[in-house]
PDB file of C-alpha atoms in Angstrom:
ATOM      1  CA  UNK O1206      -4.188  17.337  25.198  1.00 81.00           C
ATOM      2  CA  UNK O1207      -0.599  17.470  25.086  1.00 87.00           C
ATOM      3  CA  UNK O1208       1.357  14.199  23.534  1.00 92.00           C
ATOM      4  CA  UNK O1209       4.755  13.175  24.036  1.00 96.00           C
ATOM      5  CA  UNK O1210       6.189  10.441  21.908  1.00 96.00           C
ATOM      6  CA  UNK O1211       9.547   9.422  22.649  1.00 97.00           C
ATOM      7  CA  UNK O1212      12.405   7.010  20.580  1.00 97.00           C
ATOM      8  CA  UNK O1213      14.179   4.502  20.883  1.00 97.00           C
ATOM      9  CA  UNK O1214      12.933   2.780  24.187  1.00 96.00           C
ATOM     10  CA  UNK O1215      15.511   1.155  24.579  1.00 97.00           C
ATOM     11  CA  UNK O1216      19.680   2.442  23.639  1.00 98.00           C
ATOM     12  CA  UNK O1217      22.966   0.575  24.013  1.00 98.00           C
ATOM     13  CA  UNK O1218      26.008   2.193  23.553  1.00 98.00           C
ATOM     14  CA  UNK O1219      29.634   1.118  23.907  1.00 98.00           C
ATOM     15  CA  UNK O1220      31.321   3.428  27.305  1.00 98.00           C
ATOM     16  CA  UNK O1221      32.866   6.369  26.224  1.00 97.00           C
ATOM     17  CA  UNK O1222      30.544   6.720  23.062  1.00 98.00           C
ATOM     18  CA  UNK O1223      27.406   9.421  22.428  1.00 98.00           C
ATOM     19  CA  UNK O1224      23.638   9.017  23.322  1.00 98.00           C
ATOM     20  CA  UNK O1225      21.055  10.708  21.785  1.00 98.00           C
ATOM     21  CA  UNK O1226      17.132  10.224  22.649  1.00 98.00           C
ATOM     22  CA  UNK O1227      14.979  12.291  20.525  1.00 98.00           C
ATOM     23  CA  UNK O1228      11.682  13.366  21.281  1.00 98.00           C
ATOM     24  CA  UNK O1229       8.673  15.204  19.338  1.00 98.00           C
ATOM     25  CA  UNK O1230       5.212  16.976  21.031  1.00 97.00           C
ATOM     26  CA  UNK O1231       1.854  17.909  19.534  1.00 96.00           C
ATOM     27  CA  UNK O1232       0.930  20.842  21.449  1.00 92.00           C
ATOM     28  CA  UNK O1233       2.316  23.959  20.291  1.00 91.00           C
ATOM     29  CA  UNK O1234       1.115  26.087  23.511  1.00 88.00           C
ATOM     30  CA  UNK O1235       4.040  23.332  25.586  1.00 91.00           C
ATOM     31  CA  UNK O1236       6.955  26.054  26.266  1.00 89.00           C
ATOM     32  CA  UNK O1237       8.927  23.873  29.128  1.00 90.00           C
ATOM     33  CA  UNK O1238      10.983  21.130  27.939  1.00 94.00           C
ATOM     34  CA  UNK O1239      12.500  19.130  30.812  1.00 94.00           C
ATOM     35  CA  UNK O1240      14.377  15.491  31.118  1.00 97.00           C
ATOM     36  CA  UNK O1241      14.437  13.297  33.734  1.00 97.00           C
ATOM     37  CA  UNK O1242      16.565  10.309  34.682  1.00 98.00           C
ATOM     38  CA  UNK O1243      15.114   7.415  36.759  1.00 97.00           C
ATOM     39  CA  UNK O1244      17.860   4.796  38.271  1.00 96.00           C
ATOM     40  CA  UNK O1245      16.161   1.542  38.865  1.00 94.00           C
ATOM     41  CA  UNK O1246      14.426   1.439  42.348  1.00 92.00           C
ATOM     42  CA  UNK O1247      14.687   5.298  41.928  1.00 95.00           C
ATOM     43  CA  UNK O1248      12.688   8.353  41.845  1.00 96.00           C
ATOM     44  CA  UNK O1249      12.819  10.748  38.867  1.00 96.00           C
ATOM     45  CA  UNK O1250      15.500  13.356  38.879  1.00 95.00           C
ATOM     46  CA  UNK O1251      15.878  15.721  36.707  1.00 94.00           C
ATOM     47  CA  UNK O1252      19.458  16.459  34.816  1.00 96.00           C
ATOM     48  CA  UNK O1253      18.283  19.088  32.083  1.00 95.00           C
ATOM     49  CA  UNK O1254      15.702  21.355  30.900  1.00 92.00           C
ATOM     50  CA  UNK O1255      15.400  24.222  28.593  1.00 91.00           C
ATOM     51  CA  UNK O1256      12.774  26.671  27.918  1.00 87.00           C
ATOM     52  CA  UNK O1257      11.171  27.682  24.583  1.00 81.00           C
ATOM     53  CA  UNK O1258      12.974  30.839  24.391  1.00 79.00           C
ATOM     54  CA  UNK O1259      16.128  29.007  23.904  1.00 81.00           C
ATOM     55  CA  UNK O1260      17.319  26.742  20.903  1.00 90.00           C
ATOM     56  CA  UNK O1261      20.507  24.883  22.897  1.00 94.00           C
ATOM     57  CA  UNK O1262      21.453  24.122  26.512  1.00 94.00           C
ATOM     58  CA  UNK O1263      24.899  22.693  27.622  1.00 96.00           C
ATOM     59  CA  UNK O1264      25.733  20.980  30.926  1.00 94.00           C
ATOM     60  CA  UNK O1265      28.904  19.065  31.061  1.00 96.00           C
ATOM     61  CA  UNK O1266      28.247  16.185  29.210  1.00 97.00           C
ATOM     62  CA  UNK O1267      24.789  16.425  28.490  1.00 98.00           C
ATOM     63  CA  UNK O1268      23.308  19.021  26.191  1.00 98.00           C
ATOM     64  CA  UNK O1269      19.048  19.283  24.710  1.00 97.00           C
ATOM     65  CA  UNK O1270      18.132  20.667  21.670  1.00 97.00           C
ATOM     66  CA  UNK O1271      15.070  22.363  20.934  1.00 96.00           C
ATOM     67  CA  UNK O1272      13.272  22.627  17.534  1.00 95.00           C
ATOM     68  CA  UNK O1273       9.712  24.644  18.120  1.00 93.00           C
ATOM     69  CA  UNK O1274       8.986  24.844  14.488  1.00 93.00           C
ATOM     70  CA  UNK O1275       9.262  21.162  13.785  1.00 94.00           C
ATOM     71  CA  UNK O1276       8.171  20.147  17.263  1.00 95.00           C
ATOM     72  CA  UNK O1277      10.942  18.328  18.977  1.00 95.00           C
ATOM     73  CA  UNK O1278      13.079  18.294  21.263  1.00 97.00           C
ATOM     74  CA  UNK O1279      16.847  15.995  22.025  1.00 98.00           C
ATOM     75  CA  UNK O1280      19.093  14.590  24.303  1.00 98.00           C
ATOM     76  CA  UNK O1281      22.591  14.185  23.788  1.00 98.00           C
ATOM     77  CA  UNK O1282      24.913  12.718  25.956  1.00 98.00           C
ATOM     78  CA  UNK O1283      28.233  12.721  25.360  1.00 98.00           C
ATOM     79  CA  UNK O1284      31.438  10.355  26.661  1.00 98.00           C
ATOM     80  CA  UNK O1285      29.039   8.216  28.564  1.00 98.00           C
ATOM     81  CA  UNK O1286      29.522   6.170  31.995  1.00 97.00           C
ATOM     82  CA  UNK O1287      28.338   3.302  33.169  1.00 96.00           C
ATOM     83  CA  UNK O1288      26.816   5.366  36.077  1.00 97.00           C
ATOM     84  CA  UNK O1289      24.607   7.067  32.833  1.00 98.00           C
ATOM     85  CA  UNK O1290      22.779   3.358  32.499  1.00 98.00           C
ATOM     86  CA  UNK O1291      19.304   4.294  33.465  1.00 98.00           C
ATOM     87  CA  UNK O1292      16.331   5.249  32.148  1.00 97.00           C
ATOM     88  CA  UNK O1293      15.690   8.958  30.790  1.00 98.00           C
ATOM     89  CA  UNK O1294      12.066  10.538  29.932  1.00 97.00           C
ATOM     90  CA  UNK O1295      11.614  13.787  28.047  1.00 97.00           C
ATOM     91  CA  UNK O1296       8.617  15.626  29.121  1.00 95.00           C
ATOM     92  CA  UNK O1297       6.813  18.927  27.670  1.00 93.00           C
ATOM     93  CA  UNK O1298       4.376  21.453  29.577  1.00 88.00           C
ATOM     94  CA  UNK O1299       3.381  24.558  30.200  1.00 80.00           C
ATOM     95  CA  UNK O1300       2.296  26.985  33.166  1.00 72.00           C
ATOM     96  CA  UNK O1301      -0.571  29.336  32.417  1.00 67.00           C
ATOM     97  CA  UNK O1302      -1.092  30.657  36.095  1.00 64.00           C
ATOM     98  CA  UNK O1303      -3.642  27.982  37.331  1.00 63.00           C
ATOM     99  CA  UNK O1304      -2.301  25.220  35.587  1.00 67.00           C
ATOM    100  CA  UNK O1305       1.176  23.425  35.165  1.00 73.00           C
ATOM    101  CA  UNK O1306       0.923  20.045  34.005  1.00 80.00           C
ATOM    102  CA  UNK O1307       3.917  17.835  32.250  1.00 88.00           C
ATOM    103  CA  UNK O1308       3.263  15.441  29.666  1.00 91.00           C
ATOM    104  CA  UNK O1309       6.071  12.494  29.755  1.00 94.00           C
ATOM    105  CA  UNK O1310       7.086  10.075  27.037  1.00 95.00           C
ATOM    106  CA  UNK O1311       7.321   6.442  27.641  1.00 95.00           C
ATOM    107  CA  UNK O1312      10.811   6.651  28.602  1.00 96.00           C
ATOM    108  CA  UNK O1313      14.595   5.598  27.375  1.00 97.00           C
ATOM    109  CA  UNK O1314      16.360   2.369  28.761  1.00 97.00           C
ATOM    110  CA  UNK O1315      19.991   3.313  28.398  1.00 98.00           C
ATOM    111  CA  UNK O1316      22.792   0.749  28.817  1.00 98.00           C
ATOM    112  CA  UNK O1317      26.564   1.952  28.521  1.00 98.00           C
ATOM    113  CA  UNK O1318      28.355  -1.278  27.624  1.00 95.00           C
ATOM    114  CA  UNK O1319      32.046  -1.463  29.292  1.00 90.00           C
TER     115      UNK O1319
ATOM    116  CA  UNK Z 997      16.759  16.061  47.653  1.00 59.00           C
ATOM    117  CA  UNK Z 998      13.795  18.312  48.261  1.00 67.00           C
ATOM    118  CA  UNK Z 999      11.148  17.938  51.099  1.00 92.00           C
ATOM    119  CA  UNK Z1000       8.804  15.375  49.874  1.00 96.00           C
ATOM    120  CA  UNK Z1001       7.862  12.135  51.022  1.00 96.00           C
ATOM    121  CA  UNK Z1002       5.218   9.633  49.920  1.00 98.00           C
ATOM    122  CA  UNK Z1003       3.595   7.086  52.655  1.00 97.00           C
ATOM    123  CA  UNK Z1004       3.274   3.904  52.873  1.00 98.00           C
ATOM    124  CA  UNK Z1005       6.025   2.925  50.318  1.00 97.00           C
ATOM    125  CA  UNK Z1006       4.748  -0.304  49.729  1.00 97.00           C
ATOM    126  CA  UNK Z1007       1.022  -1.649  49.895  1.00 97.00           C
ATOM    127  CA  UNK Z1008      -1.100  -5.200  49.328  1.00 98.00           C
ATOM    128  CA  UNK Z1009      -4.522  -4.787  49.459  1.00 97.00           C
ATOM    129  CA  UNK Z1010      -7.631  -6.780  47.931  1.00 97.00           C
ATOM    130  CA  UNK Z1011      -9.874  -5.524  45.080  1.00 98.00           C
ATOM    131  CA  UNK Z1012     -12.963  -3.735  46.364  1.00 97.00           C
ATOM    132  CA  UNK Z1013     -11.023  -2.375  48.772  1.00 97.00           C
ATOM    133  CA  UNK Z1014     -10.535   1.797  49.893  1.00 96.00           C
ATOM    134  CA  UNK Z1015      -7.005   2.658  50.026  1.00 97.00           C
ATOM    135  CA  UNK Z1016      -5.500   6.252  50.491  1.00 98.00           C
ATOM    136  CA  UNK Z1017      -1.559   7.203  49.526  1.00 98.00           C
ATOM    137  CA  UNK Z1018      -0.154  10.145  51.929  1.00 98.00           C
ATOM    138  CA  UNK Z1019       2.362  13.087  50.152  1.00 98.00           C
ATOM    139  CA  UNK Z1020       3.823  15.551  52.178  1.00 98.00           C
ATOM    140  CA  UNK Z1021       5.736  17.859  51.438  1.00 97.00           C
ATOM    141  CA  UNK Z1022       7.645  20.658  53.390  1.00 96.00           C
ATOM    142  CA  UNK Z1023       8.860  23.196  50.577  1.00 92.00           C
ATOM    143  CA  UNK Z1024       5.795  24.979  50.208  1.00 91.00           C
ATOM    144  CA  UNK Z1025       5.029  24.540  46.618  1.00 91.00           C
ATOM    145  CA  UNK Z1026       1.958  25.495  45.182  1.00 90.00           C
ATOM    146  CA  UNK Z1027       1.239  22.358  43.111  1.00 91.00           C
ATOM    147  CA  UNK Z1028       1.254  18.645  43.782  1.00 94.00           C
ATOM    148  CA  UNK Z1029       0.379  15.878  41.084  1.00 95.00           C
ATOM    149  CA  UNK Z1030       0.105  12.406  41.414  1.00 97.00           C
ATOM    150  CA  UNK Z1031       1.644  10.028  39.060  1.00 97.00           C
ATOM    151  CA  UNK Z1032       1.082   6.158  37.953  1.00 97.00           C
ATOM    152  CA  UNK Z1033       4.406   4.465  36.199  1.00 97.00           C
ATOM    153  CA  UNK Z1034       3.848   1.514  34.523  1.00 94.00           C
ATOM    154  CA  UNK Z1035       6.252  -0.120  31.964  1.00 87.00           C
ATOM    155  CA  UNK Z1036       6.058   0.850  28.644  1.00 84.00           C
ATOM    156  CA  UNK Z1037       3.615   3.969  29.633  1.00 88.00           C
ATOM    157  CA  UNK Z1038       5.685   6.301  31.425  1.00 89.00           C
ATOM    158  CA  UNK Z1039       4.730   8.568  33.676  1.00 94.00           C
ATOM    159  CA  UNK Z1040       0.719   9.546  33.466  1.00 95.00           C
ATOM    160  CA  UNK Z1041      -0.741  12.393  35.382  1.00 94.00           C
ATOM    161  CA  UNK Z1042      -3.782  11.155  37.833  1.00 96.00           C
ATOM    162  CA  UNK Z1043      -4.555  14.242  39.808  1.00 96.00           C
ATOM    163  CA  UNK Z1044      -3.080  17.460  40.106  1.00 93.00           C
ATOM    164  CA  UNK Z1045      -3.484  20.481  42.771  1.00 93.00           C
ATOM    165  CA  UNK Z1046      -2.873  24.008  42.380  1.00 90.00           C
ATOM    166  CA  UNK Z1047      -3.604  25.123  45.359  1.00 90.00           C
ATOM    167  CA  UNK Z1048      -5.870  24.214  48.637  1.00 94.00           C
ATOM    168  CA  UNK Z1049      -9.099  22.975  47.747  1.00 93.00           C
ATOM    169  CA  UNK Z1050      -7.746  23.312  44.020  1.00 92.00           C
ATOM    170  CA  UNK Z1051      -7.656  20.144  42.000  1.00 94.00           C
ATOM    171  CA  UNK Z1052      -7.752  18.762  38.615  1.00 92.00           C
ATOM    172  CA  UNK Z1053      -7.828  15.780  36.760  1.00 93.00           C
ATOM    173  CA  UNK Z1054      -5.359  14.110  34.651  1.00 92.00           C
ATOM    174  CA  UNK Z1055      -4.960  12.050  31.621  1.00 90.00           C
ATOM    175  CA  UNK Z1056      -6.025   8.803  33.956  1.00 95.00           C
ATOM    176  CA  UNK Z1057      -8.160   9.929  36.375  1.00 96.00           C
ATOM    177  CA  UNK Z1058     -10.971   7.341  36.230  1.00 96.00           C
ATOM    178  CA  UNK Z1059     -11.205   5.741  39.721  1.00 96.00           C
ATOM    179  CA  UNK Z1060      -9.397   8.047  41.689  1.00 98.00           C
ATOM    180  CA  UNK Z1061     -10.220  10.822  43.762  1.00 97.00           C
ATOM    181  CA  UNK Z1062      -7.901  13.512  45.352  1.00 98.00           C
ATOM    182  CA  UNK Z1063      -7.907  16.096  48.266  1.00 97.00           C
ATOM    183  CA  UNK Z1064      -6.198  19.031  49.344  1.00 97.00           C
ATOM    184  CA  UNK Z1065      -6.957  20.706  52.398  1.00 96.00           C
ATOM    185  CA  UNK Z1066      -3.852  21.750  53.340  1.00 96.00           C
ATOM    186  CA  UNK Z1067      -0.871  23.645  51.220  1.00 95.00           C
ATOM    187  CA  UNK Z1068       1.904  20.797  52.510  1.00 97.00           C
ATOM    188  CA  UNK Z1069      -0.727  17.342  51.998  1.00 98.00           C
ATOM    189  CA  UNK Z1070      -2.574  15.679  48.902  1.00 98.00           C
ATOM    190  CA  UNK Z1071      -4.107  12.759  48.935  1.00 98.00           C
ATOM    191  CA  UNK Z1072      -5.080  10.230  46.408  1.00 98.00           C
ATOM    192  CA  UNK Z1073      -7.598   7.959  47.192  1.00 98.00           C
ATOM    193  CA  UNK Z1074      -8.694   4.649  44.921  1.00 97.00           C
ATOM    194  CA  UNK Z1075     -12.741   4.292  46.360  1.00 93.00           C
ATOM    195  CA  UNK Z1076     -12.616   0.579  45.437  1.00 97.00           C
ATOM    196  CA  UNK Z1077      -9.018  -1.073  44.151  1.00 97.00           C
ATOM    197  CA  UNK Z1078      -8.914  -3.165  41.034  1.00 97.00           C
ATOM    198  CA  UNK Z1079      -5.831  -4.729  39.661  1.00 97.00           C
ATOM    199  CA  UNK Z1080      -5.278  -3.013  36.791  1.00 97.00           C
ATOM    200  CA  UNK Z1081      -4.413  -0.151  39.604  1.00 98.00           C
ATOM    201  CA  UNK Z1082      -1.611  -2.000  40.616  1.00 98.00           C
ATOM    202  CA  UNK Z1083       1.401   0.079  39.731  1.00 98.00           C
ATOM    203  CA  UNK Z1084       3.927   2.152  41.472  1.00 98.00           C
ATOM    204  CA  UNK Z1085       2.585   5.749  41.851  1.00 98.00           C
ATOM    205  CA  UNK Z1086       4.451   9.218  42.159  1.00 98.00           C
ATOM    206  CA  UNK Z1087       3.829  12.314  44.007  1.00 97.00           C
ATOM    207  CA  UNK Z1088       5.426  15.068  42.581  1.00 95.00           C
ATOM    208  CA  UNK Z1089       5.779  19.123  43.666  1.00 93.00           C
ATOM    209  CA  UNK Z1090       6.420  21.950  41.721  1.00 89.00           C
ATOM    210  CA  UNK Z1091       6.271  25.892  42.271  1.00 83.00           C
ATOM    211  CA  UNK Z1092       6.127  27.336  38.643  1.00 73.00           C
ATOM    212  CA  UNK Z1093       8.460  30.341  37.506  1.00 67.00           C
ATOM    213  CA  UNK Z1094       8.101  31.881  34.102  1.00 60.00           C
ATOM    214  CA  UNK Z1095       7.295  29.445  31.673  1.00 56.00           C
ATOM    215  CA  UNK Z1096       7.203  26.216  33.812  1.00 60.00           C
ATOM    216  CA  UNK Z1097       9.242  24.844  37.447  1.00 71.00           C
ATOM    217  CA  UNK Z1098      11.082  21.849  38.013  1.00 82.00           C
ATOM    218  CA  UNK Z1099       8.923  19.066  39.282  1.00 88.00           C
ATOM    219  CA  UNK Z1100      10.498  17.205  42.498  1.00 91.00           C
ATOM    220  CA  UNK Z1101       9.490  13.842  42.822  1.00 95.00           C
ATOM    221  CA  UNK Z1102       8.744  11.746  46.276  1.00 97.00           C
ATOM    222  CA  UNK Z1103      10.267   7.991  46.570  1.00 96.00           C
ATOM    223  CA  UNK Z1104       7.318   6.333  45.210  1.00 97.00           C
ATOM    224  CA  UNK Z1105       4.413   4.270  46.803  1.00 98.00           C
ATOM    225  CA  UNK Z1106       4.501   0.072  45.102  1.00 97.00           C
ATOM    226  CA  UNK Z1107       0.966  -0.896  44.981  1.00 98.00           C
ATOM    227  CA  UNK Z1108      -0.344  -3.946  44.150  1.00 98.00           C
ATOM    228  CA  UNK Z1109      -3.644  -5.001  44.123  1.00 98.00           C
ATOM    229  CA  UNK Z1110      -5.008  -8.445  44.478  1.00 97.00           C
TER     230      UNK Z1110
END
């Protein structure tokens, strides 16, 4: 099955800095590439995702990067907030009409530092 | 926030016991999966559904059981709790388009087992 590793667990950066989280996957049939943020207390939420069709996706501050021949997969956030403190899993999967599953790395503790 | 909702929210119950978490949701999405978070593990797929009367198992399936007989219920069922089941578990929806859908996740159900 699919596996998901996922580095560093645990990120500080100074407020107004960038954050990347980087994460690589074994299974090359994995074509959905989505990350989710999880405030403490909270449910998952997803902020980002891109698709294997596409190398780069943009959304404000946060962007993902997508590498299929080497496997992996980033997060980059950019100008970060205290309110981005949380923690963010990647997650890979695929959909091949009877089955959809996600795969999820351990996770991300992020800390913007004022 | 989409139309999902995990019940109870919070649980104690004894080891040996039954217990059965509720997720219902109201978008009409064709699959449902059940998550266990635990630190340091992320999230790991129990049970999925892709339909009624369609399940699957996960990557931790061992001592649950799931059931579908409706499109907007599933229902995850631990036949006889142990404590390393303690943990805070995760329904999640999804209705797949093209390569893969954003999975919505329900609040979360704290159980601990003792």
């Amino acid at each position: 099955g699919e596996n998901v590793e996922q580095h560093p667990s645990t990120l500080s950066v100074q407020e107004g800095d960038s954050a990347v989280i980087k994460c690589t996957y074994s299974d090359s049939a994995s074509n959905y590439f989505p990350w989710y943020k999880q405030e403490l207390g909270k449910r998952p939420q997803l902020i980002i995702d891109i698709r294997s069709n596409v190398g780069e996706k943009k959304d404000q501050r946060i962007a993902v990067t997508l590498n299929k021949t080497a496997k992996h997969f980033s997060l980059h956030i950019t100008e970060t907030q205290p309110e981005d403190s949380a923690v963010y899993f990647c997650a890979a999967g695929f959909y091949t009409g009877t089955a959809s599953k996600l795969t999820f790395g351990t996770g991300t503790r992020l800390q913007v530092t004022l | 926030d989409a139309g999902i909702t995990q019940s109870p929210r919070h649980k104690v119950t004894e080891t040996g016991t039954p217990v059965t978490l509720r997720c219902h949701q109201t978008e009409n999405h064709r699959y449902m999966y059940w998550y266990r978070q635990d630190p340091g593990h992320g999230l790991r797929l129990i049970h999925y559904s892709y339909g009624v009367k369609d399940t699957d198992k996960g990557e931790v399936s061992d001592g649950y059981s799931v059931s579908r007989s409706k499109t907007e219920d599933f229902l995850l069922t631990l036949e006889s709790a142990t404590s390393s089941q303690t943990s805070v578990y995760f329904c999640a929806i999804s209705e797949p388009q093209g390569t893969g859908g954003e999975a919505f996740f329900g609040q979360g159900t704290r159980l601990t087992v003792v």
